[in-house]
Short mmCIF file of C-alpha atoms and ligand atoms in Angstrom, two decimals:
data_model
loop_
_atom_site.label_atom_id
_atom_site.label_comp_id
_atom_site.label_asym_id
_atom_site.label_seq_id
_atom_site.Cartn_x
_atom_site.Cartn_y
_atom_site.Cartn_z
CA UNK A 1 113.93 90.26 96.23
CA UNK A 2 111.30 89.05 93.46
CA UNK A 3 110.82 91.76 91.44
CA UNK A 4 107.20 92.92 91.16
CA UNK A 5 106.77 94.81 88.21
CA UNK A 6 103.45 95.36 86.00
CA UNK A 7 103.03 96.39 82.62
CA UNK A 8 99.59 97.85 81.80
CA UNK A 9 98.21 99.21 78.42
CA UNK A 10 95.18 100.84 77.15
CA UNK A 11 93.43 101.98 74.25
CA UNK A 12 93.35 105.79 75.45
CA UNK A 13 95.00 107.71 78.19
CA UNK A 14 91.93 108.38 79.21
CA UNK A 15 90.81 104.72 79.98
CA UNK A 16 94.78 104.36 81.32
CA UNK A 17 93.68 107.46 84.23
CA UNK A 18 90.81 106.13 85.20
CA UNK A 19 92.10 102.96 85.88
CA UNK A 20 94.83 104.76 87.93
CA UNK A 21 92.27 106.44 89.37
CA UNK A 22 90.79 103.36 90.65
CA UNK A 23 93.74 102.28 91.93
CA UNK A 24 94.49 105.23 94.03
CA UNK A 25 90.96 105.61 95.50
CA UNK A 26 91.32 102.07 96.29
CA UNK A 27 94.60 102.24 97.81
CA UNK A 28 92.95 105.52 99.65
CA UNK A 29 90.55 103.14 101.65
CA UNK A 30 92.85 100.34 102.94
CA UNK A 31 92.88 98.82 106.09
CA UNK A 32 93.86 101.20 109.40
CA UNK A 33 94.23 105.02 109.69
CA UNK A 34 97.31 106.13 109.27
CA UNK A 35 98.23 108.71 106.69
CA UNK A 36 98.91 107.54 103.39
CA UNK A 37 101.72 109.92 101.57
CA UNK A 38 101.69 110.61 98.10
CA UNK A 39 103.74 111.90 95.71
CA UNK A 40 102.60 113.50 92.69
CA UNK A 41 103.73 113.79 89.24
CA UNK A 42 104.09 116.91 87.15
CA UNK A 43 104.10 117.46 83.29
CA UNK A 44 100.67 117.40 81.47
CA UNK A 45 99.96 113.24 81.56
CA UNK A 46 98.59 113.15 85.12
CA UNK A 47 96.71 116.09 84.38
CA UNK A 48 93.43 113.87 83.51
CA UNK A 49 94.08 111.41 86.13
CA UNK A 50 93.83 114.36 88.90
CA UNK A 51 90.80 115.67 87.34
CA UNK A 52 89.06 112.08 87.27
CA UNK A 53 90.09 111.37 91.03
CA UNK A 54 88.59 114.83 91.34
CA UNK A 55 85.17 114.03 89.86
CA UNK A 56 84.45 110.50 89.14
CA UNK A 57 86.25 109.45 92.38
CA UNK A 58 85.83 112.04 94.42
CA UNK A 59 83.53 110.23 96.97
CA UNK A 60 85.29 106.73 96.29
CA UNK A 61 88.32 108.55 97.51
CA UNK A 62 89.21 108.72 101.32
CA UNK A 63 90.63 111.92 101.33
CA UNK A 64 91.30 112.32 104.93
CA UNK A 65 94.03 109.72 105.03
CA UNK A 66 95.76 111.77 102.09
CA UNK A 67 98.76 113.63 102.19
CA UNK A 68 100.38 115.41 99.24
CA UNK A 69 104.04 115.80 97.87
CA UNK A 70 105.48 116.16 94.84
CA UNK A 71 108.28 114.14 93.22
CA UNK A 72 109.89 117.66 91.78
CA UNK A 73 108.77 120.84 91.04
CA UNK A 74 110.43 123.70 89.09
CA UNK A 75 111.99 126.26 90.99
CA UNK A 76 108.99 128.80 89.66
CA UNK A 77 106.62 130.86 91.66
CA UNK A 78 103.40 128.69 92.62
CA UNK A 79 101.55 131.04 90.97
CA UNK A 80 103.27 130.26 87.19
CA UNK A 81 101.91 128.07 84.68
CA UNK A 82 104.89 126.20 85.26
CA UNK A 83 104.55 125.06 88.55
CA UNK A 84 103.48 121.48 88.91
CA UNK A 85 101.56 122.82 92.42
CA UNK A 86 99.51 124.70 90.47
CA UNK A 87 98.81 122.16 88.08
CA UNK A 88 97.77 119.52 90.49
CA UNK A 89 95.57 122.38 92.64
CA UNK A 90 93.74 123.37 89.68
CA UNK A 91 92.95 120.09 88.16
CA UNK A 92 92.65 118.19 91.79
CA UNK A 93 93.75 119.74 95.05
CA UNK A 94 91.66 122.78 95.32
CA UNK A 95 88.67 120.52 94.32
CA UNK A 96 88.25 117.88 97.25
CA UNK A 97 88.46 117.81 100.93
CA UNK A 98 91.63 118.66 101.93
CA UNK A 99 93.03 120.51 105.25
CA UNK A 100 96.26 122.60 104.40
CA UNK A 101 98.18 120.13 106.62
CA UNK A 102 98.06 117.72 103.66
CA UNK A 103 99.67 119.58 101.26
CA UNK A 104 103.08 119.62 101.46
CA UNK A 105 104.33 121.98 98.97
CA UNK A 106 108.04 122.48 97.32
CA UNK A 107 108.59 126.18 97.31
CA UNK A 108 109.80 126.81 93.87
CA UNK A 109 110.25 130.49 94.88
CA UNK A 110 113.04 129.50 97.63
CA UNK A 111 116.91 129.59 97.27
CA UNK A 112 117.06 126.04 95.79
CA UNK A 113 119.70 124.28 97.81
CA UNK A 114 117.87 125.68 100.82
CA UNK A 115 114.33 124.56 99.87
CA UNK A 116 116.06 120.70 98.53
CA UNK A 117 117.13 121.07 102.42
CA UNK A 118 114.08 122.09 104.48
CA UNK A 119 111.76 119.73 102.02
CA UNK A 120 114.26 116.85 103.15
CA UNK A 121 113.34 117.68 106.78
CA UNK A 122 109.24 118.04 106.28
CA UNK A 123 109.48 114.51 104.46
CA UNK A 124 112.09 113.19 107.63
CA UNK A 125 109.52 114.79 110.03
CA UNK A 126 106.11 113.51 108.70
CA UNK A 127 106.81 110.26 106.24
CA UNK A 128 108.49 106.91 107.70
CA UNK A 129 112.17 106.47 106.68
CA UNK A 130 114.00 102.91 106.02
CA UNK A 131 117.31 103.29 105.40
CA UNK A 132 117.77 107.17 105.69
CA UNK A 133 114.80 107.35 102.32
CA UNK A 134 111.33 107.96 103.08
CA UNK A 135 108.85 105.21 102.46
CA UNK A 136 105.94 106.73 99.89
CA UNK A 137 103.02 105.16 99.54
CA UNK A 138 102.69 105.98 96.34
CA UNK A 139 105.05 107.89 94.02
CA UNK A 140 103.02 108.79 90.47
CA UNK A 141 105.91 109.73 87.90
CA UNK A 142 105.77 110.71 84.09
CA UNK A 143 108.78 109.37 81.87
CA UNK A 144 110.07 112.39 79.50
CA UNK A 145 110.85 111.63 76.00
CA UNK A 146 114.58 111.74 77.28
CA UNK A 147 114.14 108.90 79.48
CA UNK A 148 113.85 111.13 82.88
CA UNK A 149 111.51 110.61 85.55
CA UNK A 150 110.56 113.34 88.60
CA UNK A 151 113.46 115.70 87.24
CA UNK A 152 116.44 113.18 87.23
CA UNK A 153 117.64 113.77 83.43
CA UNK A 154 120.05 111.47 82.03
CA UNK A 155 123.24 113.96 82.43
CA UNK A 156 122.53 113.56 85.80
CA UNK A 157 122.32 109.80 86.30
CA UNK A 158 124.30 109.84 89.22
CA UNK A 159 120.78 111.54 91.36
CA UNK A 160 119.34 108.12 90.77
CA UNK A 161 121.97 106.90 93.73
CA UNK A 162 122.41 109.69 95.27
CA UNK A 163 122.62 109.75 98.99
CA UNK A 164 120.23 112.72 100.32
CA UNK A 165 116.31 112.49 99.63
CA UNK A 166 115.65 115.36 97.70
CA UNK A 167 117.86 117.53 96.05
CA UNK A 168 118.38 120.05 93.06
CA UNK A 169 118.45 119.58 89.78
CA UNK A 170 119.14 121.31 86.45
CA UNK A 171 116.91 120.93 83.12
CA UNK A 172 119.43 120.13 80.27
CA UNK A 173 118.01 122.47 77.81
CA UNK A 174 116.30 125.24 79.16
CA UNK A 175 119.28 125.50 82.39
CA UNK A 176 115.96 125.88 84.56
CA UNK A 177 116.41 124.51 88.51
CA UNK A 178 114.32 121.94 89.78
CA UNK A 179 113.83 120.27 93.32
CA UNK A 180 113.38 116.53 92.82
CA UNK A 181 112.98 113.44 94.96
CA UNK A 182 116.43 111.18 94.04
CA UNK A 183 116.62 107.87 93.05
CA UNK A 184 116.56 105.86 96.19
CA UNK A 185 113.71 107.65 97.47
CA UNK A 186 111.56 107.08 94.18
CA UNK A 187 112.23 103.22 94.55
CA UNK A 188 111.98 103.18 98.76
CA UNK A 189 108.18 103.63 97.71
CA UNK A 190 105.69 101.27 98.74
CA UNK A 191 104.11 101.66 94.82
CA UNK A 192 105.08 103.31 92.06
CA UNK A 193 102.66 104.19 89.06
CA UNK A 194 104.72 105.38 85.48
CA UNK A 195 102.25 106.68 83.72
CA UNK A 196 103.37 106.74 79.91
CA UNK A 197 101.38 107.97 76.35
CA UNK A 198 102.21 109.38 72.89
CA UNK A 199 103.94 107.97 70.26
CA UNK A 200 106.56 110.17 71.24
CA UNK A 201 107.57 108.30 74.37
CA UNK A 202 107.34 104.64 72.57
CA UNK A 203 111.19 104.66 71.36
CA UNK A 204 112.32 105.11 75.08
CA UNK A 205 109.76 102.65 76.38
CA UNK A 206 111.05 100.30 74.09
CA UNK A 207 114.73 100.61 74.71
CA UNK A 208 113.62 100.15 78.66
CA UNK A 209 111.52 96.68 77.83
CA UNK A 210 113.60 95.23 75.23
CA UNK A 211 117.25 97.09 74.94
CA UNK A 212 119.01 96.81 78.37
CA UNK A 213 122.34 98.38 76.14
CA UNK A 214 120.57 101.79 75.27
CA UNK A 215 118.51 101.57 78.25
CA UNK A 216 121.42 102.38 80.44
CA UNK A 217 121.59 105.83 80.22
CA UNK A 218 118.13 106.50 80.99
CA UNK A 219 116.77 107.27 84.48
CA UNK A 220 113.83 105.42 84.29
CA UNK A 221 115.26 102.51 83.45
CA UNK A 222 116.30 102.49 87.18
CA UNK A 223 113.23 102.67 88.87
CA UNK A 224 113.46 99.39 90.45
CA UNK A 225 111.81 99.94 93.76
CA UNK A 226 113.77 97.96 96.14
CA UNK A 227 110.45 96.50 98.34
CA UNK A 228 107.16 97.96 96.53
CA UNK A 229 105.35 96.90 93.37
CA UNK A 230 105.93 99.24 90.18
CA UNK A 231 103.35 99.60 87.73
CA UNK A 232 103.94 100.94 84.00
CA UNK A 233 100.65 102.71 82.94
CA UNK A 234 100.57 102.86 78.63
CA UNK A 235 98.58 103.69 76.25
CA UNK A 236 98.93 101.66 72.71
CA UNK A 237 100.89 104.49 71.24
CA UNK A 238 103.67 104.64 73.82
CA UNK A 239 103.58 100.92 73.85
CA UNK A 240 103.46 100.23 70.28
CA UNK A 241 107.27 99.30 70.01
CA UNK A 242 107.54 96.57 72.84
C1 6PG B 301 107.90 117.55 85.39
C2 6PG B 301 107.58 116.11 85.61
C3 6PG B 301 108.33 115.30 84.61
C4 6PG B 301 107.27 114.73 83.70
C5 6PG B 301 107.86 114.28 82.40
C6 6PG B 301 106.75 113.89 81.42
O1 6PG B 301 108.11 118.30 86.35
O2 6PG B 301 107.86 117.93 84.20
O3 6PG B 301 107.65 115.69 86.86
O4 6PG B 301 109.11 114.26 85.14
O5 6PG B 301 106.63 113.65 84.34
O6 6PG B 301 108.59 115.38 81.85
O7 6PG B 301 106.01 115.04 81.15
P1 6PG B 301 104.66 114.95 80.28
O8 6PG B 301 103.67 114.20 81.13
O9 6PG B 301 104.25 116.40 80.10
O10 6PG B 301 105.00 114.25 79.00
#
């Protein structure tokens, strides 16, 4: 399979969201009817692209073919600063036209291995599968400075094969739990947007463009997605190694 893989910079991350933006507003008013499933990205970097979609695009977006999922969330109540739910409803979700049937929340309150379980079967029930993954439209990720995407961390490499959908995983420093979307479902997706700034990140997106040695141990390195285009959104700063 060709591999179809972009590599996009710009000056600022804000220019770098609102050309996300674009894209997803864009992808929002395709052809036909059918739902389009996202799945949304925690941390603080997609923070300004939901806020843009939320302004800027808000009437270039077709929000009624939208539905809402998140690539991991931290087993936190919805209500903490922590949660990446909350993050995404105050900056986006709360803001446009959405029914509650297209927001599919991770409960971050639940019994972990439970919730990994029952978000499995909401994805299984709703989202077309290939090859026992679902098929995302779109999956929007963040890279750590660790080299982890969604909350695959590189002491736990092995999620990126793993064999179930979604499952649970543990942050390496702070022991906290998180539910995250595995490996094979990230790169089952249709898209994928890495959205990438900060000088901090630029060591790690080097070692994934030019150092296929060090880049081994990093997650991100293996989002490869398998039949789907995969875009790398940087600024200069995380870019200026390459
Ligand atoms: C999370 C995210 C995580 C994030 C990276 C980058 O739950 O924290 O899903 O994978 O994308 O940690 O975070 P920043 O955007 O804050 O640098």
């Amino acid at each position: 399979m060709e591999k179809d893989v972009e590599v996009k910079i710009y000056d600022t991350p804000a220019k770098l969201s609102k050309k996300a933006a674009r894209q997803i507003a864009a992808l929002s008013r395709q052809e036909g009817n059918h739902p389009l499933h996202v799945a949304l990205s925690g941390g603080s970097t997609p923070a300004l692209l939901y806020e843009i979609l939320a302004g800027k695009y808000m009437d270039k977006t077709n929000w009624k073919r939208l539905h809402f999922w998140w690539g991991d969330e931290r087993c936190v109540e919805p209500s903490s600063l922590e949660s990446n739910y909350r993050m995404a409803m105050e900056r986006m979700l709360s803001r446009v036209p959405l029914a509650p049937h297209q927001i599919h929340r991770i409960a971050g309150e639940a019994l972990p291995e439970e919730e990994a379980r029952r978000y499995g079967q909401e994805m299984a029930s709703l989202i077309p599968f290939r090859d026992g993954f679902p098929v995302f439209d779109l999956i929007l990720l963040g890279m750590g400075d660790d080299g982890h995407v969604a909350s695959i961390f590189p002491g736990e490499l092995q999620l990126m094969k793993s064999e179930v959908p979604c499952t649970v995983a543990t942050h390496p420093l702070t022991n906290q739990k998180r539910i995250t979307l595995t490996g094979k479902s990230i790169n089952n997706a249709r898209k994928i947007f890495i959205l990438v700034t900060g000088s901090a990140k630029s060591h790690r997106i080097s070692e994934i463009m030019n150092n296929k040695k060090a880049a081994q141990k990093l997650p991100a390195y293996y989002v490869e997605p398998v039949d789907g285009q995969l875009t790398w959104y940087l600024d200069v700063e995380a870019a200026a190694l390459i």
